[in-house]
Coordinates of C-alpha atoms and ligand atoms in Angstrom, one line a residue:
M96 CA 57.6 -15.5 8.2
P97 CA 58.8 -15.3 11.9
K98 CA 62.6 -15.1 12.4
T99 CA 64.3 -17.4 14.8
A100 CA 66.7 -16.3 17.6
V101 CA 69.9 -18.4 18.0
I102 CA 69.9 -18.9 21.8
A103 CA 66.7 -17.9 23.5
P104 CA 66.5 -16.5 27.1
P105 CA 63.7 -17.8 29.2
E106 CA 61.8 -14.6 28.7
A107 CA 61.1 -12.9 25.4
P108 CA 62.2 -9.2 25.3
K109 CA 59.3 -6.9 25.7
D110 CA 59.8 -5.5 22.2
C111 CA 60.3 -9.0 20.6
D112 CA 60.0 -8.7 16.8
I113 CA 60.4 -12.4 15.9
C114 CA 56.8 -12.6 14.7
P115 CA 56.1 -9.7 12.3
R116 CA 52.3 -10.1 12.6
L117 CA 52.3 -10.1 16.4
A118 CA 54.8 -7.2 16.6
G119 CA 52.6 -5.2 14.2
F120 CA 49.5 -5.9 16.2
I121 CA 51.2 -4.8 19.4
A122 CA 52.5 -1.6 17.6
A123 CA 49.0 -0.8 16.5
N124 CA 47.7 -1.3 20.1
R125 CA 50.5 0.9 21.4
V126 CA 49.2 3.7 19.2
A127 CA 45.5 3.1 20.1
H128 CA 46.2 2.5 23.8
P129 CA 49.5 4.1 24.9
D130 CA 48.7 3.5 28.5
W131 CA 48.6 -0.4 28.1
Y132 CA 51.6 -2.7 28.6
N133 CA 51.7 -3.7 24.9
G134 CA 54.6 -6.1 24.7
A135 CA 55.7 -9.7 25.2
V136 CA 54.4 -10.6 28.6
P137 CA 56.9 -12.2 31.0
S138 CA 56.2 -15.2 33.1
F139 CA 54.8 -14.5 36.6
G140 CA 55.6 -16.2 39.9
D141 CA 58.3 -18.3 41.4
A142 CA 61.0 -19.2 38.8
T143 CA 62.4 -21.7 41.3
G144 CA 59.0 -23.3 41.8
R145 CA 58.0 -26.9 41.2
L146 CA 54.9 -26.1 39.2
L147 CA 54.8 -24.5 35.7
I148 CA 51.4 -23.5 34.3
V149 CA 51.4 -22.9 30.5
G150 CA 48.6 -20.8 29.1
L151 CA 47.9 -20.0 25.5
A152 CA 48.8 -16.3 24.9
P153 CA 48.1 -12.9 26.5
G154 CA 44.5 -11.7 26.2
L155 CA 44.2 -8.3 24.5
Q156 CA 42.5 -6.5 27.4
G157 CA 44.0 -8.9 30.0
A158 CA 47.7 -9.6 30.1
N159 CA 48.5 -7.4 27.1
K160 CA 47.0 -4.5 29.0
T161 CA 48.2 -5.2 32.4
G162 CA 51.6 -6.9 31.7
R163 CA 50.9 -10.0 33.9
P164 CA 49.6 -13.3 32.6
F165 CA 45.9 -14.0 33.2
T166 CA 45.4 -10.6 34.8
G167 CA 42.5 -8.4 33.7
D168 CA 40.4 -11.0 31.9
Y169 CA 37.9 -13.7 33.0
A170 CA 40.3 -16.6 32.6
G171 CA 42.4 -15.1 35.4
D172 CA 39.5 -15.0 37.9
L173 CA 39.1 -18.8 37.8
L174 CA 42.8 -19.5 37.6
Y175 CA 43.9 -17.3 40.5
S176 CA 41.0 -18.3 42.8
T177 CA 42.0 -21.9 42.2
L178 CA 45.6 -21.3 43.0
D179 CA 44.5 -19.7 46.2
K180 CA 42.3 -22.7 47.1
Y181 CA 45.1 -25.1 46.6
G182 CA 47.7 -23.2 48.6
L183 CA 49.7 -22.0 45.5
S184 CA 49.4 -18.2 46.2
T185 CA 49.4 -15.7 49.0
G186 CA 47.7 -12.3 49.0
K187 CA 44.5 -11.3 47.2
F188 CA 44.1 -11.3 43.5
Q189 CA 42.6 -8.0 42.4
A190 CA 43.3 -8.2 38.6
R191 CA 46.1 -5.6 38.8
P192 CA 49.8 -6.3 38.6
D193 CA 50.3 -4.2 41.7
D194 CA 47.8 -6.2 43.8
G195 CA 50.6 -7.8 45.8
L196 CA 49.6 -11.3 44.9
K197 CA 52.5 -13.8 45.2
L198 CA 52.6 -17.3 43.7
K199 CA 54.0 -20.1 45.9
D200 CA 56.1 -22.8 44.2
T201 CA 54.4 -21.8 40.9
L202 CA 55.2 -20.0 37.7
I203 CA 52.7 -19.0 35.0
T204 CA 53.8 -18.6 31.5
N205 CA 52.3 -18.6 28.0
A206 CA 53.0 -20.8 24.9
V207 CA 53.0 -17.5 22.9
R208 CA 54.2 -14.5 24.8
C209 CA 52.6 -11.8 22.6
V210 CA 48.9 -11.1 22.2
P211 CA 47.6 -12.6 18.9
P212 CA 44.7 -11.0 17.0
E213 CA 41.4 -12.8 17.9
N214 CA 43.3 -14.9 20.5
K215 CA 44.6 -17.1 17.6
P216 CA 48.3 -17.5 17.1
T217 CA 49.4 -19.1 13.8
G218 CA 51.3 -22.4 13.8
A219 CA 54.5 -20.5 12.7
E220 CA 54.1 -18.1 15.7
I221 CA 53.6 -21.0 18.1
V222 CA 56.8 -22.7 16.8
A223 CA 58.8 -19.4 16.8
C224 CA 57.9 -18.7 20.5
R225 CA 58.6 -22.2 21.6
Q226 CA 62.3 -21.4 22.1
F227 CA 61.3 -19.3 25.1
L228 CA 59.3 -22.1 26.6
I229 CA 62.2 -24.5 26.1
S230 CA 64.5 -22.1 27.9
R231 CA 61.9 -21.4 30.6
I232 CA 61.6 -25.1 31.4
A233 CA 65.3 -25.7 31.4
A234 CA 65.8 -22.7 33.7
M235 CA 63.6 -24.2 36.5
P236 CA 65.9 -26.5 38.5
K237 CA 63.2 -27.9 40.8
L238 CA 60.4 -28.3 38.1
K239 CA 58.3 -31.3 38.8
V240 CA 54.8 -30.7 37.6
M241 CA 53.4 -28.8 34.6
L242 CA 49.9 -27.9 33.7
A243 CA 48.9 -27.2 30.1
L244 CA 45.8 -25.1 29.7
G245 CA 44.3 -26.2 26.4
R246 CA 45.5 -28.1 23.4
I247 CA 47.9 -25.5 22.0
A248 CA 49.7 -25.2 25.3
H249 CA 49.8 -29.0 25.6
D250 CA 51.2 -29.6 22.1
S251 CA 53.8 -26.8 22.5
T252 CA 54.9 -28.2 25.9
V253 CA 55.2 -31.7 24.6
R254 CA 57.3 -30.5 21.6
A255 CA 59.3 -28.2 23.9
L256 CA 60.3 -31.4 25.8
G257 CA 61.2 -33.1 22.6
A258 CA 58.6 -35.8 23.2
K259 CA 56.6 -37.5 20.5
P260 CA 53.2 -35.7 20.3
N261 CA 51.4 -39.0 19.4
A262 CA 52.4 -40.6 22.6
S263 CA 50.7 -37.9 24.7
V264 CA 47.5 -36.6 23.2
F265 CA 45.8 -33.6 24.8
G266 CA 42.7 -34.4 26.9
H267 CA 41.1 -32.8 29.9
A268 CA 42.4 -34.3 33.2
K269 CA 45.0 -36.4 31.4
R270 CA 48.3 -36.9 33.2
Y271 CA 51.6 -37.9 31.5
V272 CA 55.1 -38.4 32.7
I273 CA 57.6 -37.1 30.2
A274 CA 61.4 -36.8 30.3
G275 CA 62.5 -33.2 31.0
P276 CA 65.9 -31.5 30.8
N277 CA 66.5 -31.9 34.5
G278 CA 64.6 -35.2 35.2
P279 CA 61.1 -36.6 34.7
L280 CA 58.2 -34.2 34.6
I281 CA 54.5 -34.8 35.2
L282 CA 52.3 -33.0 32.7
H283 CA 48.6 -32.4 33.6
D284 CA 46.1 -31.2 31.0
S285 CA 43.0 -29.0 31.5
Y286 CA 40.6 -27.4 29.1
H287 CA 41.6 -23.7 29.1
C288 CA 39.9 -21.7 31.8
S289 CA 38.5 -19.2 29.2
R290 CA 35.1 -17.5 29.5
Y291 CA 34.0 -19.4 26.4
N292 CA 34.8 -22.8 27.9
T293 CA 33.2 -22.0 31.2
N294 CA 30.1 -20.4 29.7
T295 CA 29.5 -23.3 27.4
G296 CA 29.9 -25.8 30.3
R297 CA 32.9 -27.5 28.6
L298 CA 34.9 -26.6 31.8
T299 CA 33.2 -26.4 35.1
T300 CA 34.8 -25.0 38.3
E301 CA 34.6 -28.5 39.7
M302 CA 36.5 -30.0 36.7
F303 CA 39.2 -27.3 37.0
H304 CA 39.5 -27.9 40.8
N305 CA 39.8 -31.6 40.3
V306 CA 42.8 -31.1 38.0
F307 CA 44.4 -28.9 40.7
A308 CA 43.7 -31.5 43.4
A309 CA 45.6 -34.0 41.3
I310 CA 48.5 -31.5 40.9
R311 CA 48.5 -30.9 44.6
R312 CA 48.8 -34.6 45.2
D313 CA 51.7 -34.8 42.8
L314 CA 53.5 -31.9 44.5
D315 CA 52.9 -33.4 48.0
A316 CA 53.9 -36.9 47.0
Ligands
LIG578 N1 45.8 -14.7 29.6 C1 47.0 -15.2 29.5 O1 48.0 -14.7 29.9 N2 47.0 -16.4 28.9 C2 46.0 -17.1 28.5 O2 46.1 -18.2 27.9 C3 44.7 -16.4 28.6 C4 44.7 -15.2 29.2

């Protein structure tokens, strides 16, 4: 069973050992791939920004390898090109943490900070890692808009805000207003920008862009 920290910082320590299964998976990857990042992946971007994007968890050969969310796997190609299109980044995304990319007014985090086997965190791991999401949200004084990528990110975000999950059910392009620690927050939902969702046509580039157009309107309002 995962252990629970008393007061969580907004970022998990790189060698976080709260979830034994995840810590063991990372330890095995450290042996197999000593040149990879292999640790809890910190949020990336502007911690004073007004937009917080919540992903699921680091990909094995993406964020777990490079140490930056959505960097090194397909999901990042769509996410970062979309951030660029909507004026939320500067520089050129080159799928490397040293590519010089900067996010504008935006922070990217994950509901679960450590890579889970087969991209599937357990319910207990999602609950255990939520303390960092709660602290992350509370530590963003100007936070106005959030984007949950997928149902797990949505549910964990709603619970992190202490809201009733039944009152705000996940759905692509849904938009909710939920009370946050520093004022009301707008929560947008999108299907996760994973290769699986885009290959199957569940999420098209246009659908993803439309969600960001709505986010842009909220930021500019
Ligand atoms: N990479 C991340 O950091 N998070 C995801 O949800 C997917 C890929």
